[in-house]
CSV table of C-alpha atoms in Angstrom, one decimal:
chain,number,residue,atom,x,y,z
A,3,MET,CA,0.0,0.0,0.0
A,4,SER,CA,2.9,2.4,0.8
A,5,GLU,CA,4.3,1.8,-2.6
A,6,PHE,CA,1.0,2.5,-4.2
A,7,ILE,CA,0.6,5.7,-2.3
A,8,LYS,CA,4.1,6.7,-3.4
A,9,ASN,CA,3.0,6.3,-7.0
A,10,LEU,CA,0.2,8.8,-6.5
A,11,LYS,CA,1.4,12.0,-8.0
A,12,GLY,CA,-0.1,15.5,-7.9
A,13,ASP,CA,-1.8,17.4,-5.1
A,14,LYS,CA,-2.1,15.2,-2.1
A,15,GLY,CA,-4.9,17.4,-0.7
A,16,ILE,CA,-7.1,16.7,-3.7
A,17,TRP,CA,-6.4,13.0,-3.5
A,18,ALA,CA,-7.4,13.0,0.2
A,19,LEU,CA,-10.6,15.0,-0.3
A,20,VAL,CA,-11.7,12.9,-3.3
A,21,PHE,CA,-11.1,9.7,-1.3
A,22,LEU,CA,-13.0,11.2,1.6
A,23,LEU,CA,-16.0,12.1,-0.5
A,24,ALA,CA,-16.0,8.6,-2.0
A,25,LEU,CA,-15.8,7.1,1.5
A,26,ILE,CA,-18.6,9.3,2.8
A,27,SER,CA,-20.9,8.2,-0.1
A,28,PHE,CA,-21.2,4.5,0.9
A,29,MET,CA,-23.5,4.9,3.9
A,30,PRO,CA,-26.0,7.4,2.2
A,31,VAL,CA,-26.1,5.3,-1.0
A,32,TYR,CA,-26.6,2.1,0.9
A,33,SER,CA,-29.3,3.6,3.1
A,34,ALA,CA,-31.2,5.5,0.3
A,35,SER,CA,-31.2,2.4,-2.0
A,36,THR,CA,-33.9,0.9,0.2
A,37,ASN,CA,-36.3,3.1,-1.8
A,38,LEU,CA,-35.5,1.2,-4.9
A,39,VAL,CA,-35.6,-2.2,-3.2
A,40,TYR,CA,-38.7,-2.0,-1.0
A,41,VAL,CA,-40.8,0.7,-2.6
A,42,ILE,CA,-40.1,0.1,-6.3
A,43,GLY,CA,-39.2,-3.6,-5.7
A,44,LYS,CA,-36.0,-3.6,-7.7
A,45,GLY,CA,-32.7,-5.3,-6.7
A,46,SER,CA,-31.2,-5.5,-3.2
A,47,THR,CA,-29.5,-3.0,-1.0
A,48,LEU,CA,-26.2,-5.0,-1.0
A,49,GLY,CA,-26.4,-5.2,-4.8
A,50,TYR,CA,-26.7,-1.4,-5.1
A,51,LEU,CA,-23.8,-0.9,-2.6
A,52,VAL,CA,-21.6,-3.3,-4.6
A,53,LYS,CA,-22.6,-1.5,-7.8
A,54,HIS,CA,-21.7,1.9,-6.3
A,55,LEU,CA,-18.4,0.4,-5.1
A,56,GLY,CA,-17.7,-0.8,-8.7
A,57,HIS,CA,-18.5,2.6,-10.1
A,58,LEU,CA,-16.1,4.3,-7.6
A,59,PHE,CA,-13.4,1.6,-8.2
A,60,LEU,CA,-13.5,2.2,-12.0
A,61,GLY,CA,-13.6,6.0,-11.3
A,62,PHE,CA,-10.4,5.8,-9.2
A,63,CYS,CA,-8.8,3.7,-12.0
A,64,ILE,CA,-9.7,6.5,-14.4
A,65,ILE,CA,-8.1,9.1,-12.0
A,66,TYR,CA,-5.0,7.0,-11.7
A,67,PHE,CA,-4.4,6.4,-15.4
A,68,VAL,CA,-5.4,10.0,-16.5
A,69,HIS,CA,-3.2,11.7,-13.9
A,70,LYS,CA,-0.2,9.6,-15.2
A,71,MET,CA,-0.7,11.1,-18.6
A,72,PRO,CA,1.0,14.5,-19.4
A,73,TYR,CA,-1.8,17.0,-19.4
A,74,HIS,CA,-0.6,18.6,-22.6
A,75,TYR,CA,-1.9,15.5,-24.4
A,76,THR,CA,-5.4,16.7,-23.7
A,77,LYS,CA,-5.0,19.4,-26.4
A,78,ALA,CA,-4.8,16.8,-29.1
A,79,LEU,CA,-7.5,14.6,-27.4
A,80,SER,CA,-10.0,17.5,-27.3
A,81,MET,CA,-9.5,18.0,-31.1
A,82,LEU,CA,-10.0,14.3,-31.7
A,83,LEU,CA,-12.9,13.8,-29.3
A,84,MET,CA,-14.9,16.9,-30.3
A,85,PRO,CA,-16.3,15.4,-33.6
A,86,LEU,CA,-17.0,12.1,-31.7
A,87,VAL,CA,-18.9,14.0,-29.0
A,88,VAL,CA,-21.1,15.7,-31.7
A,89,VAL,CA,-21.9,12.3,-33.3
A,90,LEU,CA,-22.7,10.8,-29.9
A,91,LEU,CA,-25.0,13.7,-29.0
A,92,ILE,CA,-26.9,13.4,-32.3
A,93,TYR,CA,-27.2,9.7,-31.8
A,94,THR,CA,-28.5,10.3,-28.2
A,95,MET,CA,-31.0,12.8,-29.4
A,96,PHE,CA,-32.7,10.3,-31.8
A,97,GLN,CA,-31.8,6.9,-30.4
A,98,GLY,CA,-31.1,7.5,-26.7
A,99,THR,CA,-32.9,5.9,-23.8
A,100,THR,CA,-34.6,7.4,-20.7
A,101,ILE,CA,-33.6,6.3,-17.2
A,102,GLY,CA,-35.0,7.2,-13.8
A,103,GLY,CA,-38.0,9.1,-15.1
A,104,ALA,CA,-36.2,11.5,-17.4
A,105,ASN,CA,-38.4,13.4,-19.7
A,106,ALA,CA,-36.0,13.1,-22.7
A,107,SER,CA,-33.4,10.7,-24.1
A,108,ARG,CA,-30.1,11.5,-22.3
A,109,TRP,CA,-28.4,8.0,-22.2
A,110,ILE,CA,-27.0,5.6,-24.7
A,111,SER,CA,-26.5,1.9,-24.0
A,112,ILE,CA,-23.0,0.5,-24.3
A,113,PRO,CA,-23.2,-2.8,-26.2
A,114,PHE,CA,-22.2,-6.1,-24.6
A,115,VAL,CA,-21.6,-4.7,-21.1
A,116,GLY,CA,-25.2,-3.6,-20.3
A,117,LEU,CA,-24.2,-0.2,-19.1
A,118,SER,CA,-25.7,3.2,-19.9
A,119,PHE,CA,-23.8,6.3,-20.6
A,120,GLN,CA,-24.9,10.0,-20.4
A,121,THR,CA,-23.2,11.6,-23.4
A,122,SER,CA,-23.7,15.2,-22.1
A,123,SER,CA,-21.2,14.5,-19.3
A,124,LEU,CA,-18.5,13.6,-21.7
A,125,ALA,CA,-19.4,16.5,-23.9
A,126,PHE,CA,-19.0,18.9,-20.9
A,127,ILE,CA,-15.4,17.8,-20.2
A,128,VAL,CA,-14.3,17.7,-23.8
A,129,LEU,CA,-15.8,21.1,-24.4
A,130,MET,CA,-14.1,22.7,-21.4
A,131,VAL,CA,-10.7,21.3,-22.5
A,132,TYR,CA,-11.3,22.5,-26.0
A,133,VAL,CA,-12.1,26.0,-24.8
A,134,ALA,CA,-9.0,26.1,-22.5
A,135,LYS,CA,-6.8,25.0,-25.5
A,136,TYR,CA,-8.2,27.8,-27.7
A,137,LEU,CA,-7.7,30.4,-25.0
A,138,ALA,CA,-4.2,29.3,-24.3
A,139,LYS,CA,-3.4,29.5,-28.1
A,140,ILE,CA,-4.6,33.1,-28.5
A,141,LYS,CA,-3.0,34.4,-25.3
A,142,ASP,CA,-1.0,37.5,-26.1
A,143,LYS,CA,-1.8,37.2,-29.8
A,144,GLU,CA,-3.9,39.3,-32.1
A,145,PHE,CA,-7.2,37.7,-33.2
A,146,THR,CA,-10.6,38.9,-34.5
A,147,PHE,CA,-14.1,38.3,-33.2
A,148,LYS,CA,-14.9,36.5,-36.5
A,149,SER,CA,-12.0,34.1,-36.1
A,150,SER,CA,-13.0,33.3,-32.5
A,151,LEU,CA,-16.6,32.9,-33.6
A,152,ILE,CA,-15.7,30.1,-36.0
A,153,GLU,CA,-13.0,28.4,-33.9
A,154,LEU,CA,-14.4,28.8,-30.4
A,155,TRP,CA,-18.1,29.6,-30.3
A,156,MET,CA,-19.3,27.5,-33.2
A,157,PRO,CA,-18.3,24.2,-31.6
A,158,VAL,CA,-19.6,25.5,-28.2
A,159,PHE,CA,-23.0,26.4,-29.6
A,160,LEU,CA,-23.2,23.2,-31.6
A,161,VAL,CA,-22.8,21.1,-28.4
A,162,LEU,CA,-25.2,23.3,-26.5
A,163,ILE,CA,-27.9,23.0,-29.2
A,164,LEU,CA,-27.6,19.2,-29.2
A,165,ILE,CA,-27.9,19.0,-25.3
A,166,LEU,CA,-30.6,21.7,-24.9
A,167,PRO,CA,-33.7,19.7,-25.9
A,168,ALA,CA,-33.0,16.9,-23.4
A,169,ASN,CA,-31.3,18.7,-20.6
A,170,PHE,CA,-31.8,22.4,-20.0
A,171,SER,CA,-30.0,22.5,-16.6
A,172,THR,CA,-26.8,20.9,-18.0
A,173,THR,CA,-26.9,23.2,-21.0
A,174,ALA,CA,-27.2,26.3,-18.7
A,175,LEU,CA,-24.4,25.0,-16.5
A,176,ILE,CA,-22.1,24.4,-19.5
A,177,PHE,CA,-22.8,27.8,-20.9
A,178,VAL,CA,-22.2,29.6,-17.6
A,179,MET,CA,-18.9,27.6,-17.0
A,180,VAL,CA,-17.7,28.4,-20.6
A,181,CYS,CA,-18.4,32.1,-20.1
A,182,MET,CA,-16.6,32.0,-16.8
A,183,LEU,CA,-13.6,30.3,-18.3
A,184,VAL,CA,-13.3,32.7,-21.3
A,185,PHE,CA,-13.6,35.6,-18.9
A,186,VAL,CA,-10.7,34.2,-16.8
A,187,GLY,CA,-8.9,33.4,-20.0
A,188,GLN,CA,-8.8,37.2,-20.8
A,189,TYR,CA,-11.2,37.0,-23.7
A,190,PRO,CA,-12.4,40.5,-24.6
A,191,ILE,CA,-15.4,41.4,-22.4
A,192,LYS,CA,-17.1,43.3,-25.3
A,193,TYR,CA,-17.1,40.1,-27.3
A,194,LEU,CA,-18.3,38.0,-24.4
A,195,ILE,CA,-21.2,40.3,-23.7
A,196,GLY,CA,-22.2,39.9,-27.4
A,197,ILE,CA,-22.0,36.1,-27.1
A,198,ILE,CA,-24.1,36.1,-23.9
A,199,GLY,CA,-26.7,38.3,-25.6
A,200,ALA,CA,-26.7,35.9,-28.7
A,201,GLY,CA,-27.2,33.0,-26.3
A,202,VAL,CA,-30.2,34.5,-24.7
A,203,VAL,CA,-31.8,35.4,-28.0
A,204,PHE,CA,-31.2,31.9,-29.3
A,205,LEU,CA,-32.9,30.4,-26.2
A,206,ILE,CA,-35.9,32.6,-26.7
A,207,LEU,CA,-36.2,31.6,-30.3
A,208,PHE,CA,-35.8,27.9,-29.4
A,209,ILE,CA,-38.6,28.2,-26.8
A,210,ALA,CA,-40.8,30.0,-29.4
A,211,MET,CA,-40.2,27.3,-32.0
A,212,ALA,CA,-40.8,24.5,-29.5
A,213,LYS,CA,-44.2,26.1,-28.6
A,214,ALA,CA,-45.0,26.6,-32.2
A,215,PHE,CA,-44.2,22.9,-33.1
A,216,PRO,CA,-44.9,21.0,-29.9
A,217,ASP,CA,-44.9,17.6,-31.7
A,218,ALA,CA,-41.3,18.1,-32.7
A,219,MET,CA,-40.0,18.3,-29.1
A,220,PRO,CA,-42.7,16.9,-26.8
A,221,ASN,CA,-42.4,17.6,-23.1
A,222,ARG,CA,-39.2,19.6,-23.4
A,223,VAL,CA,-40.1,23.3,-23.0
A,224,LYS,CA,-43.2,22.4,-21.1
A,225,THR,CA,-41.1,20.7,-18.4
A,226,TRP,CA,-38.8,23.7,-18.0
A,227,GLU,CA,-41.7,26.1,-17.7
A,228,SER,CA,-43.7,24.0,-15.3
A,229,ARG,CA,-40.6,23.6,-13.0
A,230,ILE,CA,-40.0,27.3,-12.9
A,231,GLU,CA,-43.7,27.9,-12.3
A,232,ARG,CA,-43.8,25.3,-9.5
A,233,PHE,CA,-40.7,26.8,-7.9
A,234,SER,CA,-42.4,30.2,-7.7
A,235,SER,CA,-45.9,28.9,-6.7
A,236,ASN,CA,-47.5,26.5,-4.3
A,237,LYS,CA,-49.0,24.2,-6.8
A,238,THR,CA,-49.0,20.5,-5.7
A,239,ASP,CA,-47.3,18.2,-8.3
A,240,GLU,CA,-44.5,15.7,-8.6
A,241,ASP,CA,-41.6,18.3,-8.3
A,242,ASN,CA,-43.2,20.0,-5.3
A,243,TYR,CA,-43.8,16.5,-3.8
A,244,GLN,CA,-40.0,15.8,-4.0
A,245,ILE,CA,-39.1,19.2,-2.6
A,246,ASP,CA,-41.6,18.8,0.3
A,247,LYS,CA,-40.2,15.4,1.2
A,248,ALA,CA,-36.7,16.8,0.9
A,249,LYS,CA,-37.6,19.6,3.3
A,250,ILE,CA,-39.2,17.2,5.7
A,251,ALA,CA,-36.1,15.1,5.7
A,252,ILE,CA,-33.9,18.1,6.3
A,253,ALA,CA,-36.1,19.3,9.1
A,254,SER,CA,-36.2,15.9,10.7
A,255,GLY,CA,-32.4,15.7,10.9
A,256,ARG,CA,-32.1,18.8,13.2
A,257,ILE,CA,-28.6,19.1,14.6
A,258,TYR,CA,-27.2,15.6,14.8
A,259,GLY,CA,-29.6,13.6,12.6
A,260,LEU,CA,-31.6,10.5,13.2
A,261,GLY,CA,-28.6,8.2,12.8
A,262,PRO,CA,-27.0,6.2,9.9
A,263,GLY,CA,-29.7,4.2,8.0
A,264,LYS,CA,-32.6,5.6,10.0
A,265,SER,CA,-34.0,8.0,7.4
A,266,VAL,CA,-37.7,7.9,7.0
A,267,GLN,CA,-38.2,10.0,3.9
A,268,LYS,CA,-35.9,7.8,1.8
A,269,ASN,CA,-39.0,5.6,1.4
A,270,PHE,CA,-41.0,8.4,0.0
A,271,LEU,CA,-38.5,10.6,-1.8
A,272,PRO,CA,-37.9,9.7,-5.5
A,273,GLN,CA,-34.3,9.8,-6.6
A,274,SER,CA,-33.2,9.6,-3.0
A,275,SER,CA,-29.9,8.0,-3.9
A,276,SER,CA,-29.0,10.4,-6.6
A,277,ASP,CA,-30.6,13.9,-7.1
A,278,PHE,CA,-31.8,14.2,-3.5
A,279,ILE,CA,-29.2,12.3,-1.6
A,280,TYR,CA,-28.1,15.5,0.2
A,281,ALA,CA,-31.6,15.6,1.9
A,282,ILE,CA,-31.0,12.0,3.1
A,283,ILE,CA,-27.6,12.9,4.4
A,284,VAL,CA,-29.0,15.8,6.4
A,285,GLU,CA,-31.8,13.7,7.8
A,286,GLU,CA,-29.5,10.9,9.0
A,287,TYR,CA,-26.5,13.1,10.0
A,288,GLY,CA,-28.2,16.4,10.8
A,289,LEU,CA,-27.0,19.9,10.3
A,290,VAL,CA,-23.5,18.8,11.3
A,291,GLY,CA,-23.3,16.2,8.5
A,292,GLY,CA,-24.8,18.6,5.9
A,293,LEU,CA,-22.4,21.4,6.8
A,294,GLY,CA,-19.5,18.8,6.9
A,295,ILE,CA,-20.2,17.8,3.3
A,296,LEU,CA,-20.3,21.5,2.3
A,297,PHE,CA,-17.0,22.1,4.1
A,298,VAL,CA,-15.3,19.2,2.3
A,299,TYR,CA,-16.4,20.6,-1.1
A,300,MET,CA,-15.2,24.1,-0.1
A,301,LEU,CA,-11.8,22.6,0.9
A,302,LEU,CA,-11.7,20.9,-2.5
A,303,PHE,CA,-12.5,24.3,-4.1
A,304,PHE,CA,-9.7,25.8,-2.2
A,305,ARG,CA,-7.2,23.2,-3.4
A,306,PHE,CA,-8.3,23.8,-7.0
A,307,ILE,CA,-7.6,27.5,-6.5
A,308,VAL,CA,-4.2,26.8,-5.0
A,309,CYS,CA,-3.3,24.4,-7.8
A,310,ALA,CA,-4.4,26.9,-10.4
A,311,HIS,CA,-2.3,29.6,-8.8
A,312,LYS,CA,0.8,27.3,-8.8
A,313,ALA,CA,0.3,26.0,-12.4
A,314,SER,CA,3.4,26.8,-14.4
A,315,SER,CA,1.5,27.3,-17.7
A,316,PHE,CA,-1.5,29.3,-18.7
A,317,TYR,CA,-3.2,26.3,-20.2
A,318,GLY,CA,-2.7,24.4,-17.0
A,319,LYS,CA,-4.4,27.1,-15.0
A,320,LEU,CA,-7.4,27.1,-17.4
A,321,LEU,CA,-7.7,23.4,-17.2
A,322,ILE,CA,-8.0,23.4,-13.4
A,323,ILE,CA,-10.5,26.2,-13.5
A,324,GLY,CA,-12.5,24.8,-16.4
A,325,LEU,CA,-12.7,21.2,-15.0
A,326,GLY,CA,-12.5,21.8,-11.3
A,327,PHE,CA,-14.9,24.7,-10.7
A,328,PRO,CA,-17.9,23.0,-12.4
A,329,ILE,CA,-17.6,20.1,-9.9
A,330,ILE,CA,-18.1,22.5,-7.0
A,331,PHE,CA,-20.9,24.5,-8.8
A,332,GLN,CA,-22.7,21.2,-9.5
A,333,ALA,CA,-22.5,20.3,-5.8
A,334,LEU,CA,-23.8,23.7,-4.7
A,335,ILE,CA,-26.7,23.3,-7.2
A,336,ASN,CA,-27.6,19.9,-5.9
A,337,MET,CA,-27.6,21.2,-2.3
A,338,GLY,CA,-29.6,24.3,-3.4
A,339,VAL,CA,-32.3,22.2,-4.9
A,340,ALA,CA,-32.6,20.1,-1.8
A,341,VAL,CA,-33.2,23.1,0.4
A,342,GLU,CA,-35.4,24.8,-2.3
A,343,LEU,CA,-33.1,27.6,-3.1
A,344,LEU,CA,-33.2,26.5,-6.7
A,345,PRO,CA,-35.8,24.7,-8.9
A,346,VAL,CA,-35.4,21.0,-9.6
A,347,THR,CA,-32.5,20.5,-12.0
A,348,GLY,CA,-31.5,16.8,-11.9
A,349,GLN,CA,-27.8,17.6,-11.1
A,350,THR,CA,-26.2,15.0,-8.9
A,351,LEU,CA,-23.9,15.4,-5.9
A,352,PRO,CA,-20.4,14.7,-7.4
A,353,LEU,CA,-18.7,11.6,-6.1
A,354,ILE,CA,-21.5,10.9,-3.6
A,355,SER,CA,-24.7,10.3,-5.6
A,356,SER,CA,-25.0,6.9,-7.2
A,357,GLY,CA,-24.6,6.7,-11.0
A,358,GLY,CA,-21.8,5.6,-13.1
A,359,THR,CA,-21.5,8.4,-15.7
A,360,SER,CA,-21.4,11.2,-13.2
A,361,ILE,CA,-18.7,9.5,-11.1
A,362,TRP,CA,-16.6,8.5,-14.1
A,363,MET,CA,-16.6,11.9,-15.7
A,364,THR,CA,-15.9,13.7,-12.4
A,365,CYS,CA,-13.0,11.3,-11.9
A,366,ALA,CA,-11.7,12.0,-15.4
A,367,ALA,CA,-11.8,15.8,-14.7
A,368,ILE,CA,-10.0,15.3,-11.4
A,369,GLY,CA,-7.4,13.1,-13.1
A,370,VAL,CA,-6.6,15.9,-15.5
A,371,ILE,CA,-6.3,18.4,-12.6
A,372,LEU,CA,-4.0,16.1,-10.8
A,373,SER,CA,-1.9,15.7,-14.0
A,374,VAL,CA,-1.4,19.5,-14.0
A,375,SER,CA,-0.4,19.6,-10.4
A,376,LYS,CA,1.8,16.6,-10.9
A,377,LYS,CA,3.7,18.4,-13.7
A,378,ASP,CA,4.2,21.4,-11.4
A,379,GLU,CA,5.5,19.1,-8.7
A,380,GLU,CA,7.9,17.5,-11.2
A,381,VAL,CA,9.1,20.9,-12.4
A,382,ALA,CA,9.7,21.9,-8.7
A,383,ALA,CA,11.4,18.6,-8.0
A,384,ASP,CA,13.7,19.1,-11.0
A,385,LEU,CA,14.5,22.6,-9.9
A,386,LEU,CA,15.3,21.4,-6.4
A,387,GLU,CA,17.4,18.6,-7.8
A,388,SER,CA,19.2,21.0,-10.1
A,389,GLU,CA,19.9,23.3,-7.2
A,390,LYS,CA,21.3,20.4,-5.1
A,391,ARG,CA,23.5,19.4,-8.0
A,392,ASN,CA,24.7,23.0,-8.4
A,393,ASP,CA,25.4,23.2,-4.7
A,394,ALA,CA,27.3,19.9,-4.6
A,395,LEU,CA,29.4,21.0,-7.7
A,396,GLN,CA,30.1,24.4,-6.1
A,397,ARG,CA,31.3,22.7,-2.9
A,398,ILE,CA,33.6,20.5,-4.9
A,399,ILE,CA,34.9,23.5,-6.8
A,400,ASP,CA,35.4,25.4,-3.6
A,401,LYS,CA,37.2,22.5,-2.0
A,402,GLU,CA,39.5,22.1,-5.0
A,403,ILE,CA,40.3,25.8,-5.0
A,404,GLN,CA,41.1,25.7,-1.3
A,405,LEU,CA,43.3,22.6,-1.8
A,406,GLU,CA,45.1,24.4,-4.7
A,407,GLU,CA,45.7,27.5,-2.6
A,408,GLU,CA,47.1,25.3,0.2
A,409,ARG,CA,49.4,23.6,-2.2
A,410,GLU,CA,50.6,26.9,-3.6
A,411,VAL,CA,51.3,28.1,-0.1
A,412,GLU,CA,53.2,24.9,0.8
A,413,HIS,CA,55.2,25.1,-2.5
A,414,LYS,CA,56.0,28.8,-1.8
A,415,GLU,CA,57.2,28.0,1.7
A,416,ALA,CA,59.3,25.1,0.5
A,417,LYS,CA,60.8,27.2,-2.2
A,418,GLU,CA,61.7,29.9,0.3
A,419,GLU,CA,63.1,27.3,2.6
A,420,SER,CA,65.3,25.8,-0.1
A,421,SER,CA,66.7,29.3,-1.2
A,422,LYS,CA,68.1,30.0,2.2
A,423,ASN,CA,72.0,29.9,2.7
A,424,PRO,CA,72.8,26.8,4.9
A,425,LEU,CA,75.7,28.8,6.6
A,426,GLU,CA,73.3,31.7,7.5
A,427,PRO,CA,72.8,30.5,11.1
A,428,ILE,CA,76.6,30.4,11.6
A,429,LEU,CA,77.2,33.8,10.0
A,430,ASN,CA,74.5,35.3,12.1
A,431,GLN,CA,76.3,34.4,15.4
C-alpha cells in the first residue's frame, strides 16, 4: 500500500478530499437504496452498494491512469474527441434511452456490457478542455471576433444546441462555465457580452419554436416552464412533492440527525440515492453532517484555486478552472435544490450520488487536474534537484580551489626554505 501511495502524484490534498467524499458516499447510497428495493421492488441494498463500489473503483482507476498522462496531451485529445462528441449527441437525441423518469433521451446503451452512458457529461469535459486549449493558443496574440466565432463559439453552440432539448439545466451550467472560463482566459469582455446576448436570443427563439411545433419536441419546454412555475408557486405536483419530502427530511435531521440508515423520507422521496441524496444525508447526520459535506467541497474548491495559482502554464491554469470549478458548482446546485433555493434540475452530488457516468466523468476531470499539479511538482522537484547538484558542484569546486591554494602556499614556503643559505645561522652568530 505504501508503494501504491508513493506512485500517486499530484496534489495530495485533492487526493485525500476525493477519497474522503467517496468514503462518505457509501452509507448514504446504501441507506437510500432501500427506496428502490422495498418501494419500487428492484434489486437489493447490497447489490446497489456493490454496484456503487464498482463505479467508484472504476472511477479511481480513471483518475490514476489519467493523472499519469502528461496534461498537454489533452489538447490533441480534445480535437479528436470533439467530432465524436457531436456524433454521440446526435445519436443520443434520436436513439437514446430514458432512465429514472427523465423526460428526454439522455443516455445511450453500451453494447455487450449492459451499461448506460450519459453523453452530455462527456461533452462537458471535452468542451471545457477545447475552450481552454483555444484560450491558451490566442493568449498575447492578435485575433478577430470573426475568427473566434468560428474556432471557439461555433463548436460551443453546436454542443449546447444538441444538449438543450433533453437537458436544459446541464446546457445552462455548461454555458455559464464556458463564459466564466473565457472571462478568466482574458477573452475581450465586449465580445463576451455579445455572445451572452446571442445565447439569450437563441434560447428565446428555441422556446418559441418549441411552442409553435410541440410535436417536434414533446415535453421539453413544457417541463422547464412547469418547473420554474412550480418553484415560484405553491401548486402541488411531482416536483413539489419531491421538494416537500426533501424539506421534511432536512427538518427531521435537526442538529445531529436520526442516525445512519434511519432516514424515513428515503422511502417516499424519489431519486433519494442520486438527485436528493443530500436531503437524506442531512436527515441521517443532521446539520453537522450537511455542513460537513459542504465544508469538504469548499476545501476541494480551495485546493483547486491553490493548484491553479501554482500552475506553471496558462493552459494548466485554465484546465484546473474549467474542469474543477464545475464540480463545485454542481455540488452547490444539488444542495440548493434540496433546500429549495433552486428549482429541480437533476444535477447529482459529485462523487457521492449513485450513478456511473457522473462518477466517471468527475473522476476523469480530477485526473486531468492532478496531472497538471503533478507536472508542477515534477518541475519543482527538477529545480530542487538542479539546485542540489549545483550546490554539490560548487562545494567540490570550492574544495579544489582551497586545496590548490594550500598547495601553492606549501610550495612557496618550500621554495623559500630551499633558497636560504645553509651557513646563514653560523654567519649570524
